[in-house]
mmCIF file of C-alpha atoms in Angstrom:
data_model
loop_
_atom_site.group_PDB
_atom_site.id
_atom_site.type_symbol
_atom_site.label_atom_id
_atom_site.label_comp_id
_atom_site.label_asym_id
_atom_site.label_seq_id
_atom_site.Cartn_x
_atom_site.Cartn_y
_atom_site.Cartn_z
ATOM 1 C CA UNK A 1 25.972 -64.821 76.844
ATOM 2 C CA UNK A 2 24.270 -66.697 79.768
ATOM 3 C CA UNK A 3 28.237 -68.074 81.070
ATOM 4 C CA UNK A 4 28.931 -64.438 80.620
ATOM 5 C CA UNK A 5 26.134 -63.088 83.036
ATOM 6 C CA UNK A 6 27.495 -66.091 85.218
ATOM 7 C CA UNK A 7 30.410 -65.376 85.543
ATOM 8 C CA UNK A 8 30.430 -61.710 86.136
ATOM 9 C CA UNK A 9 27.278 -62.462 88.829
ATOM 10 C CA UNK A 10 29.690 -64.961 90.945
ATOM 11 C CA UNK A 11 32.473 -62.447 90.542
ATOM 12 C CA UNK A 12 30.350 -59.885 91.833
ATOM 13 C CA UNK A 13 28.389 -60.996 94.759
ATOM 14 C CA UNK A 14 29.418 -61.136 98.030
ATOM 15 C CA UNK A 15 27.983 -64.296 98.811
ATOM 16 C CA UNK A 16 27.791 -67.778 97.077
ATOM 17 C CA UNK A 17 25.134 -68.302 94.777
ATOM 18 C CA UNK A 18 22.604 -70.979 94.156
ATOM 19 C CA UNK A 19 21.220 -71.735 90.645
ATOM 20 C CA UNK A 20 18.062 -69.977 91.907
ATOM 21 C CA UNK A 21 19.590 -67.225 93.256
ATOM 22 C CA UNK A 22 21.448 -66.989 89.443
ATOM 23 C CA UNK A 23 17.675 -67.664 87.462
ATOM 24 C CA UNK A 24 15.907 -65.062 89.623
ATOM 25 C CA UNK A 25 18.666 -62.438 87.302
ATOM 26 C CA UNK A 26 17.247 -63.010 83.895
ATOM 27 C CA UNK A 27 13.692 -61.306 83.267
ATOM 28 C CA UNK A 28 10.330 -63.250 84.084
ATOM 29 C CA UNK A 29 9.410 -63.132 80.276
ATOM 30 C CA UNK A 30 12.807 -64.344 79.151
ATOM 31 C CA UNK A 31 14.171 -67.128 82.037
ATOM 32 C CA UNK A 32 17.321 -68.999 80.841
ATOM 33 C CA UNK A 33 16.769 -72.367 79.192
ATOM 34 C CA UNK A 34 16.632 -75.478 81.177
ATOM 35 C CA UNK A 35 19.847 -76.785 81.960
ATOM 36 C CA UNK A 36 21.552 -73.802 80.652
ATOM 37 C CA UNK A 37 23.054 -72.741 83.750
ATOM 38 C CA UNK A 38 24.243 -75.798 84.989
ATOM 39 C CA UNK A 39 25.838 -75.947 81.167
ATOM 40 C CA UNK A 40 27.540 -72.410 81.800
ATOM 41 C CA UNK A 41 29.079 -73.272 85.215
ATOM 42 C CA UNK A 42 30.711 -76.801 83.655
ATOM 43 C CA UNK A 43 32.314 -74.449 81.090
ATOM 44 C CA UNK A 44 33.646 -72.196 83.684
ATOM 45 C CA UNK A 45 34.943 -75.017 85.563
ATOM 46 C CA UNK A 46 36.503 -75.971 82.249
ATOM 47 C CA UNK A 47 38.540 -72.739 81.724
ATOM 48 C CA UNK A 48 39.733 -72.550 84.954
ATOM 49 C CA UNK A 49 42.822 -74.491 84.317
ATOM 50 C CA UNK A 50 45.412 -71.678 83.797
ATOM 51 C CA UNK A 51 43.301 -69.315 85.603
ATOM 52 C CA UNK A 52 44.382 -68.030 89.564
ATOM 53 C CA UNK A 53 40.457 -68.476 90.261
ATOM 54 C CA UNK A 54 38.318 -71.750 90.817
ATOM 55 C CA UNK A 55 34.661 -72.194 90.629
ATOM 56 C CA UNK A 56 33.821 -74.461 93.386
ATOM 57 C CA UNK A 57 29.889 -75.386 95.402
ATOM 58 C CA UNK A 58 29.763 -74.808 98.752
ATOM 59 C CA UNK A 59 26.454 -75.143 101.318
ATOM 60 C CA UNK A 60 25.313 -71.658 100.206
ATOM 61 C CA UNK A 61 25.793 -72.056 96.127
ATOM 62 C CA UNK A 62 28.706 -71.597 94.100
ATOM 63 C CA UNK A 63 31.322 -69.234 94.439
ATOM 64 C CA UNK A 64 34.571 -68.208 92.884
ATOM 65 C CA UNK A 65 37.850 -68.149 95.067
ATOM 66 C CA UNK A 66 41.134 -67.882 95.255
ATOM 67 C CA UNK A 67 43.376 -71.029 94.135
ATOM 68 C CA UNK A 68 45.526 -72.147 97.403
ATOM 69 C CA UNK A 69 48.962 -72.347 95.006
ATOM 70 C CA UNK A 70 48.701 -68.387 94.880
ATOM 71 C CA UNK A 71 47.319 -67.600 98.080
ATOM 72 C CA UNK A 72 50.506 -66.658 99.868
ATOM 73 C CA UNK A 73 50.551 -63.724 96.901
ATOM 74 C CA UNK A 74 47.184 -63.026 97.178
ATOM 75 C CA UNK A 75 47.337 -62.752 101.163
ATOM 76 C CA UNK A 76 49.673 -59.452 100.817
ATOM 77 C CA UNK A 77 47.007 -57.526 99.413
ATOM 78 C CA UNK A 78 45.743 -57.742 103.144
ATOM 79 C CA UNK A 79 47.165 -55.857 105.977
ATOM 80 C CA UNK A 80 45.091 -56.588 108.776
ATOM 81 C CA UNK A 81 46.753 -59.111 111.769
ATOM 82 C CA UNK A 82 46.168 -62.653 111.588
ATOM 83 C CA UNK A 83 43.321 -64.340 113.606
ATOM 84 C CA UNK A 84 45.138 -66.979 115.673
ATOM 85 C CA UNK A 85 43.296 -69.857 117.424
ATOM 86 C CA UNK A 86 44.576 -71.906 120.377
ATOM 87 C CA UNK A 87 44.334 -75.566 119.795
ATOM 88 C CA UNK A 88 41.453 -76.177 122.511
ATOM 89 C CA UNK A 89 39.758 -73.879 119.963
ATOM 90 C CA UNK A 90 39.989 -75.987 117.187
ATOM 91 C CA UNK A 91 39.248 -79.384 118.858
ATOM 92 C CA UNK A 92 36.230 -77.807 120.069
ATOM 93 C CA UNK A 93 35.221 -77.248 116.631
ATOM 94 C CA UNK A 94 36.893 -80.208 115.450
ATOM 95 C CA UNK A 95 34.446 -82.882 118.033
ATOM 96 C CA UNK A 96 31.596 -80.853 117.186
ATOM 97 C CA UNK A 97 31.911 -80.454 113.346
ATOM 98 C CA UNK A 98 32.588 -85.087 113.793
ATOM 99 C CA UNK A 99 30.147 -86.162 116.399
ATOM 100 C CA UNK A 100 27.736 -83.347 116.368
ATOM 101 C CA UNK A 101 25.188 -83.048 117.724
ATOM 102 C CA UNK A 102 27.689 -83.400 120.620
ATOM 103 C CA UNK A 103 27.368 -81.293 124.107
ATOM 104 C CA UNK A 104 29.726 -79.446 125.804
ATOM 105 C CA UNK A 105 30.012 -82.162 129.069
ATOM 106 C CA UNK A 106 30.586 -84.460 126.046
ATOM 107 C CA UNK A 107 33.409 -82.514 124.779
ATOM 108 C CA UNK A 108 34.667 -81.920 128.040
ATOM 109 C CA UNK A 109 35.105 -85.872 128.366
ATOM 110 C CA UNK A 110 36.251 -86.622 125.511
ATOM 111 C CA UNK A 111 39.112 -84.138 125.639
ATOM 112 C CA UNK A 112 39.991 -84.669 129.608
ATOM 113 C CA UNK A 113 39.410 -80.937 130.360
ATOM 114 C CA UNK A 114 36.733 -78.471 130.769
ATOM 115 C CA UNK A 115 36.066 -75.948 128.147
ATOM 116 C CA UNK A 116 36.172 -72.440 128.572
ATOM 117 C CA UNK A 117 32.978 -70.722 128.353
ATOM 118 C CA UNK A 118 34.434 -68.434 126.161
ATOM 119 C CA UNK A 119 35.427 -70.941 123.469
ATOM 120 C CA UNK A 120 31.844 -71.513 122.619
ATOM 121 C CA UNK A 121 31.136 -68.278 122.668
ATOM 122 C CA UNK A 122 33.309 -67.479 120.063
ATOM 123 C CA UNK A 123 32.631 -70.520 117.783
ATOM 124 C CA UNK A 124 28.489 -68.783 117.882
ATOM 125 C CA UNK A 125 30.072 -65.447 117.333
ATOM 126 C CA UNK A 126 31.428 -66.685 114.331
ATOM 127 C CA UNK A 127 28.951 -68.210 113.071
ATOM 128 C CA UNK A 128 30.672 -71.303 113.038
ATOM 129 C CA UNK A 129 28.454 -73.400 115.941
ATOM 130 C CA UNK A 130 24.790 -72.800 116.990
ATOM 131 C CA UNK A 131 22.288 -74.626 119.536
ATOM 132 C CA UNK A 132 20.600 -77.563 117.872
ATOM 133 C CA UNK A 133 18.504 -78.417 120.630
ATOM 134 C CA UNK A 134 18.779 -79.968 123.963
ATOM 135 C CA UNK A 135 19.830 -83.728 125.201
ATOM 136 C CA UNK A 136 16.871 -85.352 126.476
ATOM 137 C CA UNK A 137 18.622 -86.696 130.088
ATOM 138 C CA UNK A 138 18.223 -84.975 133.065
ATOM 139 C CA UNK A 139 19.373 -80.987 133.215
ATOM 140 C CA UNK A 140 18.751 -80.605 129.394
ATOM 141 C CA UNK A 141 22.109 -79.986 128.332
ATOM 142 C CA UNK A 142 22.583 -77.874 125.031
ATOM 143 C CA UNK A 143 23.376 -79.293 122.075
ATOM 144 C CA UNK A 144 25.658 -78.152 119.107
ATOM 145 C CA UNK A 145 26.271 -78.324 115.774
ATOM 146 C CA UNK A 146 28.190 -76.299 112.692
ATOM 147 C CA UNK A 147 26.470 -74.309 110.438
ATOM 148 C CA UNK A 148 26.425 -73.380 106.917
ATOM 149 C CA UNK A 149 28.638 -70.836 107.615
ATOM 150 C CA UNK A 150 31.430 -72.885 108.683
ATOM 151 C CA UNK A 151 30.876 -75.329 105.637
ATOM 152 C CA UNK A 152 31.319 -72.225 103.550
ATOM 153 C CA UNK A 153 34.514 -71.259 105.197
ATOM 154 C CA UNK A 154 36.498 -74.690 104.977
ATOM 155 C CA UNK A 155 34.952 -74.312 101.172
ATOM 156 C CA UNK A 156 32.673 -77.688 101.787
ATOM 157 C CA UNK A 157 29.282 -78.380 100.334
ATOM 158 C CA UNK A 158 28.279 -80.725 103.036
ATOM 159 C CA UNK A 159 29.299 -82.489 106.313
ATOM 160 C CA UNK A 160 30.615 -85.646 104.018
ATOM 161 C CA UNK A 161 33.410 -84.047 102.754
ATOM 162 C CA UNK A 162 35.140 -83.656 105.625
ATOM 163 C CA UNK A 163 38.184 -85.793 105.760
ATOM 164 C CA UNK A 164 37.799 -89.196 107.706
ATOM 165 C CA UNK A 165 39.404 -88.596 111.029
ATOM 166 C CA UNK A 166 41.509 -91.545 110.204
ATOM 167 C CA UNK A 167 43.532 -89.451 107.639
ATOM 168 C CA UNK A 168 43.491 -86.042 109.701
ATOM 169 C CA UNK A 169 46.984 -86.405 111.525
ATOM 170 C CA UNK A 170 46.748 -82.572 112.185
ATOM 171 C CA UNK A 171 43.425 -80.097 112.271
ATOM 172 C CA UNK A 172 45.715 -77.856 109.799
ATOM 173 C CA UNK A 173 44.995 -79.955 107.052
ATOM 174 C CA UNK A 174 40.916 -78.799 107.510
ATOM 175 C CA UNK A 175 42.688 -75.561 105.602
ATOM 176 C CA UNK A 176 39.933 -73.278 104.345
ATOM 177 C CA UNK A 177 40.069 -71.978 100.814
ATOM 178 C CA UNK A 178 40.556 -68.050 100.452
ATOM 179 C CA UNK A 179 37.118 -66.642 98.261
ATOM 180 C CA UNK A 180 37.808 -63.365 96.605
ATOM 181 C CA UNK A 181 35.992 -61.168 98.896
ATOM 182 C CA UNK A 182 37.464 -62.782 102.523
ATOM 183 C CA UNK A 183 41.221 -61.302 104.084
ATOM 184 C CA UNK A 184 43.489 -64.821 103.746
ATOM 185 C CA UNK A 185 43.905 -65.445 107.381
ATOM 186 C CA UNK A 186 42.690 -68.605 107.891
ATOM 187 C CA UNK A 187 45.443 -70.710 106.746
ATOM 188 C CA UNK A 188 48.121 -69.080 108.836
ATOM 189 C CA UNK A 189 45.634 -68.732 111.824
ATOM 190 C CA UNK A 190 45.206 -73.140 111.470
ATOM 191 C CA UNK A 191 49.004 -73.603 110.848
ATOM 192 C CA UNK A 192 49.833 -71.752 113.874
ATOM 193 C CA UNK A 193 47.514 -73.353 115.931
ATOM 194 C CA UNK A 194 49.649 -76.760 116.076
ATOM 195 C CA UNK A 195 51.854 -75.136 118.469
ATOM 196 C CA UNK A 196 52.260 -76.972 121.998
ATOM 197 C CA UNK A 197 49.919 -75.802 124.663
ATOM 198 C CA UNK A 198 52.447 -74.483 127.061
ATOM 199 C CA UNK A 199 51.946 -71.597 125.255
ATOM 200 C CA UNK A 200 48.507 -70.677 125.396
ATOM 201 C CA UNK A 201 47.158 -67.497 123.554
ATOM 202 C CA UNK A 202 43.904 -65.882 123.165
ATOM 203 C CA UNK A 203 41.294 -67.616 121.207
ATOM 204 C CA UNK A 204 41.538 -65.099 118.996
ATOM 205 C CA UNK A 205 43.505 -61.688 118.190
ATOM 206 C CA UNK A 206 41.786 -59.147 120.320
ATOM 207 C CA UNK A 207 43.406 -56.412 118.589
ATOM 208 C CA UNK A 208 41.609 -57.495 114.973
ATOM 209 C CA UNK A 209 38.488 -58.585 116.657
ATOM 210 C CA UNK A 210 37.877 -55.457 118.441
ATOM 211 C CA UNK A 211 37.157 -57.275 122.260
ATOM 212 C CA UNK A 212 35.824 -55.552 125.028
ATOM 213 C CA UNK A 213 38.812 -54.084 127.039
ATOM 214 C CA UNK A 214 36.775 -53.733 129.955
ATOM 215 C CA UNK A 215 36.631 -57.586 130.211
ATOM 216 C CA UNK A 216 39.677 -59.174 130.671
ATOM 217 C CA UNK A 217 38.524 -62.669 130.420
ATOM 218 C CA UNK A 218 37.399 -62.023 126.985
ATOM 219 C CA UNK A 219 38.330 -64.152 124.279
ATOM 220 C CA UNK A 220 41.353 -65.894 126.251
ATOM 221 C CA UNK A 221 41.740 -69.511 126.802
ATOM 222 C CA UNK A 222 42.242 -70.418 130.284
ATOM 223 C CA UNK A 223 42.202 -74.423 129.780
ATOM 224 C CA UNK A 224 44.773 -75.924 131.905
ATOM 225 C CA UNK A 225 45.681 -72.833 133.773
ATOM 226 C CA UNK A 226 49.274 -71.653 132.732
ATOM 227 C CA UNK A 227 49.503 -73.713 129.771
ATOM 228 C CA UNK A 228 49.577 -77.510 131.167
ATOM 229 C CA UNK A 229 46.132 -79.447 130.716
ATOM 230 C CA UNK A 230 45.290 -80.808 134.081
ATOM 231 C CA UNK A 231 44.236 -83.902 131.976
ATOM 232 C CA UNK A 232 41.524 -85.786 133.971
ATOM 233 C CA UNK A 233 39.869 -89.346 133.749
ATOM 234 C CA UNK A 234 36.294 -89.266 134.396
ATOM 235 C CA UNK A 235 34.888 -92.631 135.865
ATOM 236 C CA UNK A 236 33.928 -94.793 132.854
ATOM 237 C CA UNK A 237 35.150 -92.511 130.253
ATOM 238 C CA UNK A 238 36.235 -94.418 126.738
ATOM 239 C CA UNK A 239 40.077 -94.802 127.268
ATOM 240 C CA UNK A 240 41.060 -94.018 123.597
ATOM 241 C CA UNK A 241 38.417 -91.044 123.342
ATOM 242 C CA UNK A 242 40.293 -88.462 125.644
ATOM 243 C CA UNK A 243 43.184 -88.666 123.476
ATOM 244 C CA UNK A 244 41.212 -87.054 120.100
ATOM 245 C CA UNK A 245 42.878 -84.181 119.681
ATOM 246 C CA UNK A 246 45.922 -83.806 122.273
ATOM 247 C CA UNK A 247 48.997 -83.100 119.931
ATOM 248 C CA UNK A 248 48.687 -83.127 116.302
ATOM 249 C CA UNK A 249 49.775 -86.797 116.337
ATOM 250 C CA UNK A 250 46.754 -87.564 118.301
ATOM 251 C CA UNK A 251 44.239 -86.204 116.328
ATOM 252 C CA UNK A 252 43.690 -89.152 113.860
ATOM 253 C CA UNK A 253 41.075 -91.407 116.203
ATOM 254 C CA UNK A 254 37.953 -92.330 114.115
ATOM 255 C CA UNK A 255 34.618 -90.719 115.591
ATOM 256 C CA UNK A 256 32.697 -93.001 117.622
ATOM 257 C CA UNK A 257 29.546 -94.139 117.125
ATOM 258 C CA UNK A 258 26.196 -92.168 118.667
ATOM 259 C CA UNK A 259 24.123 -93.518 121.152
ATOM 260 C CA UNK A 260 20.509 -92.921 119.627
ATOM 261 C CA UNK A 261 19.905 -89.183 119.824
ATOM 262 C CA UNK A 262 17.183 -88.085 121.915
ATOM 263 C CA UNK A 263 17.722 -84.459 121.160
ATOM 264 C CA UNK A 264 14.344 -82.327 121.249
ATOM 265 C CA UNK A 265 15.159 -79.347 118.441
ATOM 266 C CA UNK A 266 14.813 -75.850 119.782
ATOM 267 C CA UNK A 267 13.132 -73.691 116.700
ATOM 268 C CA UNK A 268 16.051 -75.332 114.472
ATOM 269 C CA UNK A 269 16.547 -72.993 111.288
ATOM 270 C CA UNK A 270 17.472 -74.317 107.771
ATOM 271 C CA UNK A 271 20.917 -73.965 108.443
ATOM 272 C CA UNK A 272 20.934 -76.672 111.211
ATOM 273 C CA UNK A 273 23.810 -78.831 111.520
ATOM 274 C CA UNK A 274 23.299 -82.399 109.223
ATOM 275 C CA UNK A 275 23.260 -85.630 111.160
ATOM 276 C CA UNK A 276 25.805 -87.157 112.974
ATOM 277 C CA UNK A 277 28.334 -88.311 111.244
ATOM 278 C CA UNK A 278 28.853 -92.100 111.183
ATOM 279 C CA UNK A 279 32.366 -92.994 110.045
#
């Protein structure tokens, strides 16, 4: 009975759950026995073989989703455009999801061009980035760093299992996994993304995100003007960094090493970014 209540309590909530979140369901006076939900979600995990569905543990607790060898199906049963993202867009969120907590003059570096305010804005809109604090140097730049959020989107539990840059020839392969509840635009919206940068689109769709039509900067990428990165050098700048993400045959550089982080944490909440990553 208990994998039962499991099961239909991960089918049915919108959100992952944790094995608190599952206990707090059973009455006070009759709490599951110890280890008996941990016991129901290895049998689930055990019957999923010839099942469309997997159980799988992400940051926020454990959801079910959609298995990506019958997503394409799956995908149909939404209508709504696909979100497309320029690849600026995703090596933003590519350096700061590696070498977080990571500024945006930092990114800017590494990548040989400036980023477009916009970009960061919306990375925060979705949830995906958030202020971690500020760099102790002079000017107090911001610092950021992914979320929970994003770990549940790319279906991770925790900033270690994302793939070593070393074996990420393309940010497409960071696909995200489709959960029952979510429209199955992600994978397209990262495939598309390796296009070449001549042709630069809007950060996102503005016609599925609903963007201010008033604003015509909104949401668009202006990085390298007309589509041609005006790829600069700054004085001293790590010759091998600038070319992290440039191409999908570029994108395979392994993070580099931190100097010690002298960030001062700005009311950080529990869903703060983990520590830098040290490949």
């Amino acid at each position: 009975m208990i994998r039962q209540i499991v099961e239909a309590a991960l089918l049915a909530a919108p959100q992952p759950q944790t094995l608190a979140q599952l206990a707090a369901l059973f009455p006070e006076d009759a709490p599951p026995p110890p280890g008996s939900l941990e016991k129901a979600i290895a049998e689930l995990r055990e019957m999923e073989a010839d099942r469309g569905v997997e159980l799988v543990e992400v940051a926020s607790g454990y959801r079910f989703q959609v298995k990506a060898n019958v997503h394409p199906w799956v995908a149909r049963l939404w209508s709504e455009r696909q979100t497309k993202y320029t690849r600026a867009t995703l090596e933003t969120l590519a350096l700061i999801a590696y070498r977080q907590p990571i500024t945006r003059g930092e990114i800017e570096q590494i990548r040989g061009v400036s980023v477009n305010a916009n970009t960061i804005k919306m990375l925060e809109e979705r949830e995906w980035i958030r202020s971690v604090g500020h760099r102790d140097v002079p000017g107090r730049p911001e610092l950021f760093g992914t979320t929970k959020a994003f770990l549940d989107y790319f279906g991770l539990k925790s900033l270690d299992e994302l793939p070593p840059l070393a074996e990420l020839r393309d940010i497409a392969e960071l696909e995200p996994q489709l959960p029952l509840e979510a429209p199955a635009v992600a994978s397209a919206a990262m495939a598309d993304a390796g296009a070449d940068d001549a042709t630069r689109e809007p950060l996102y769709d503005d016609t599925a995100d609903g963007l201010d039509d008033e604003d015509p900067d909104a949401g668009y990428d202006y990085e390298g003007g007309d589509g041609d990165d005006d790829r600069l050098d700054p004085p001293g700048a790590d010759p091998d960094a600038d070319d992290f993400g440039h191409g999908a045959e570029e994108c395979d550089h392994e993070p580099h090493h931190h100097a010690a982080n002298t960030a001062t944490p700005d009311d950080a909440t529990g869903d703060a970014a983990g520590p830098e990553r040290d490949e």
